PDB file of C-alpha atoms in Angstrom:
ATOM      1  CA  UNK A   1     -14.765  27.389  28.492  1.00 94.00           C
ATOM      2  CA  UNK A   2     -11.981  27.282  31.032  1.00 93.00           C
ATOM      3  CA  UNK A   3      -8.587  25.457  29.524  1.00 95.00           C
ATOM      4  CA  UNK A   4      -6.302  23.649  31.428  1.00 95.00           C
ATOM      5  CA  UNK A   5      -2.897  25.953  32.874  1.00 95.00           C
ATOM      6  CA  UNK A   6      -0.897  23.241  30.660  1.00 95.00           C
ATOM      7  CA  UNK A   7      -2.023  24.099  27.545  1.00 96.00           C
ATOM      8  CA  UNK A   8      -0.288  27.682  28.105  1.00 94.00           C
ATOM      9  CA  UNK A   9       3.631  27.743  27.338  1.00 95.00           C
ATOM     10  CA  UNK A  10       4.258  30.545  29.828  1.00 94.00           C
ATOM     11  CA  UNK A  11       2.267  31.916  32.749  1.00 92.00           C
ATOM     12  CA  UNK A  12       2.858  35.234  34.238  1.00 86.00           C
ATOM     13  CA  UNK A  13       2.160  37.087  37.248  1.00 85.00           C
ATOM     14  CA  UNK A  14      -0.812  39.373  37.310  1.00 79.00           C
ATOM     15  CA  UNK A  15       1.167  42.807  37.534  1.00 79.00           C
ATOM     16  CA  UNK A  16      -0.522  46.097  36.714  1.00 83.00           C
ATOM     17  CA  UNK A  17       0.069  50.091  37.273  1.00 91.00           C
ATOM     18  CA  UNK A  18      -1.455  51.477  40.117  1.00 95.00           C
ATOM     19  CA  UNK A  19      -3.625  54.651  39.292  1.00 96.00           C
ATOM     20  CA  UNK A  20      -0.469  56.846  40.747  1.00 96.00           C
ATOM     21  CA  UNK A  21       2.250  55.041  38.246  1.00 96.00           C
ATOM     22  CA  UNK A  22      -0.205  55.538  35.159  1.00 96.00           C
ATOM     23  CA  UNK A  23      -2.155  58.380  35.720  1.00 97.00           C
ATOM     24  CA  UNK A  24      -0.852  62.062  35.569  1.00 96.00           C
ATOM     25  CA  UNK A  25      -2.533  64.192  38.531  1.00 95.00           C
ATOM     26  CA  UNK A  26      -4.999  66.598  37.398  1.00 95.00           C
ATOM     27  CA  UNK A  27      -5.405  64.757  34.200  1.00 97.00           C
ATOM     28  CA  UNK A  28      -8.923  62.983  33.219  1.00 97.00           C
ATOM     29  CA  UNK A  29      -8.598  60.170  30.778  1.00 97.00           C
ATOM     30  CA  UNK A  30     -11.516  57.417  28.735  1.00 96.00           C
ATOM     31  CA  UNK A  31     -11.619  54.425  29.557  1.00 95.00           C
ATOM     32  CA  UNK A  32     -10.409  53.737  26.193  1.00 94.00           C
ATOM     33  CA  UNK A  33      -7.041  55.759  26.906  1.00 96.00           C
ATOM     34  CA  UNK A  34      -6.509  54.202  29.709  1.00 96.00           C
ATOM     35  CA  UNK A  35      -6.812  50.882  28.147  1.00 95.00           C
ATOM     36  CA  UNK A  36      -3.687  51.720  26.086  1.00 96.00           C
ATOM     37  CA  UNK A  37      -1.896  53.107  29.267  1.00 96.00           C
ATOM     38  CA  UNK A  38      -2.385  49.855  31.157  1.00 94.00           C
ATOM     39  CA  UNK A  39       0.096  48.672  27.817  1.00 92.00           C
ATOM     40  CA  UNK A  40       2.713  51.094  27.854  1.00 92.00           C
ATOM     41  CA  UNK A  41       0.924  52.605  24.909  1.00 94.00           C
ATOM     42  CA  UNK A  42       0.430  56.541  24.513  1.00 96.00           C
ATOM     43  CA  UNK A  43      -3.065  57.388  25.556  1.00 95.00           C
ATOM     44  CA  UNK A  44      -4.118  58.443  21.614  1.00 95.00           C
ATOM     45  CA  UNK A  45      -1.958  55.717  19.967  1.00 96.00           C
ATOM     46  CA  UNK A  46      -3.679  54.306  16.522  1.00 95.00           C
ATOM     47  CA  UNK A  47      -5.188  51.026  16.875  1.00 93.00           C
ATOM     48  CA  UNK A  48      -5.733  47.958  14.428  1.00 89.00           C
ATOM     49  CA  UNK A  49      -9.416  47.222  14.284  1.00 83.00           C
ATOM     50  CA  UNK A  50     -10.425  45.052  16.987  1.00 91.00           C
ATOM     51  CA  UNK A  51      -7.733  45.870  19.529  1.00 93.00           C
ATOM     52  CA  UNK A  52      -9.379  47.938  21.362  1.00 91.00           C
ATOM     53  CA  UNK A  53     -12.123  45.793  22.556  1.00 91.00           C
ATOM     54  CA  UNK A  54      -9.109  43.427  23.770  1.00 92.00           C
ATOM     55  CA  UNK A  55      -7.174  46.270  25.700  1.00 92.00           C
ATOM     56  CA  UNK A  56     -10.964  47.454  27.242  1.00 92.00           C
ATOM     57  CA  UNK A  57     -10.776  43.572  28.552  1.00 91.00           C
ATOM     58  CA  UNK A  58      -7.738  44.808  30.743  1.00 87.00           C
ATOM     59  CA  UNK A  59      -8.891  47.663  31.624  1.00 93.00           C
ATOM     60  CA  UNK A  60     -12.375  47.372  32.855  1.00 93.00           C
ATOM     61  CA  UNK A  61     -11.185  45.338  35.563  1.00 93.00           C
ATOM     62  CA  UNK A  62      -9.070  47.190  36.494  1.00 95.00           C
ATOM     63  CA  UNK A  63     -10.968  50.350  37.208  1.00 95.00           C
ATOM     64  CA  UNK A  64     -13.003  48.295  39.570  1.00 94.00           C
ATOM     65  CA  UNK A  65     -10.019  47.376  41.819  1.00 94.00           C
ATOM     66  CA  UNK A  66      -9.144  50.744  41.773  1.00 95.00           C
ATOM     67  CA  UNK A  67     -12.137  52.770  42.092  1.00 94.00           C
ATOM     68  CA  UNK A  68     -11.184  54.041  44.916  1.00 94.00           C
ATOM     69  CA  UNK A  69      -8.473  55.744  43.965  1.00 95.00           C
ATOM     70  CA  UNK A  70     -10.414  57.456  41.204  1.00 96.00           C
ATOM     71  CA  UNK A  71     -12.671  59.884  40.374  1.00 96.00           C
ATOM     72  CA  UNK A  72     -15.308  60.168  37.876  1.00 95.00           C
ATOM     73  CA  UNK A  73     -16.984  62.889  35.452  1.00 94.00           C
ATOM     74  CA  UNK A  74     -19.586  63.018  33.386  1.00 91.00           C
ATOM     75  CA  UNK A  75     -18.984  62.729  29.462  1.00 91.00           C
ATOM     76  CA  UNK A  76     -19.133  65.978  27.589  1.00 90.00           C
ATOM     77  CA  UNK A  77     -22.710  63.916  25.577  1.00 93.00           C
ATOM     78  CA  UNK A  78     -23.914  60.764  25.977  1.00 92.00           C
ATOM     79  CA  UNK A  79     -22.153  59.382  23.324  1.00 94.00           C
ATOM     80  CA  UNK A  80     -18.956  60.241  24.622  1.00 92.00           C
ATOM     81  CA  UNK A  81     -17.075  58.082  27.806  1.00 90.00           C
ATOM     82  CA  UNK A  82     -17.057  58.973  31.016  1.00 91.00           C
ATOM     83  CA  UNK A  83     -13.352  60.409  32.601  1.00 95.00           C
ATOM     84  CA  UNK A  84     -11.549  58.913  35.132  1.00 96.00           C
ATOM     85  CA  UNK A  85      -8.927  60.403  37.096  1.00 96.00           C
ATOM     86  CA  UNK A  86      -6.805  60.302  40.173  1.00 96.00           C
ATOM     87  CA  UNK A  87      -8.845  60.710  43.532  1.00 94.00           C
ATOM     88  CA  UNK A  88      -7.150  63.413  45.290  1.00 93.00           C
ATOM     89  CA  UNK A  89      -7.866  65.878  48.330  1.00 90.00           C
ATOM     90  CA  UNK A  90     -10.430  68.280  47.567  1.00 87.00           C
ATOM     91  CA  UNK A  91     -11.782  66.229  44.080  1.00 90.00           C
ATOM     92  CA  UNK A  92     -15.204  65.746  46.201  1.00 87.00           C
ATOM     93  CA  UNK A  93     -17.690  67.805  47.430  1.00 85.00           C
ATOM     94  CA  UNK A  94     -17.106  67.760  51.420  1.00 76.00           C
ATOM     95  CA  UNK A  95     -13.396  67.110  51.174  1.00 72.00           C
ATOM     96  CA  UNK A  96     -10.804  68.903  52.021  1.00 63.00           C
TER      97      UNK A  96
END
């Protein structure tokens, strides 16, 4: 249910990395690394139960504004994540 802007004490602007300032180049990361990037966490810091499902809530997002800027592999099984990475020259079949 939405709540009313004046029931917050502060508001913030929406501010986040873009792929260059939180990604490394030639680097693939989870979704669940990034997640912890995207809060100036390192990308295998411990979490307390339940935290990670509210840092995926930031980061979904915003691997959808991003996308493309990114690349994508395959996880290693399919009970692993997918990788994401930075989209660069040559990252694609056809590109050069």
């Amino acid at each position: 249910m939405p709540r009313p802007k004046s029931e917050f004490d502060d508001l913030y602007p929406c501010d986040f990395y873009t792929p260059t300032e939180l990604l490394e180049s030639g680097q693939m990361y989870t979704v669940y690394e990034i997640a912890r990037l995207l809060q100036d966490l390192e990308a295998d810091a411990e979490l307390e139960p339940g935290e990670e499902e509210i840092l995926l809530d930031w980061a979904i997002p915003w691997l959808l504004s991003h996308g493309d800027d990114l690349v994508i592999a395959e996880p290693p099984t399919d009970a692993d994540p997918g990788f994401y990475g930075l989209r660069e020259d040559g990252d694609l079949p056809g590109e050069s």
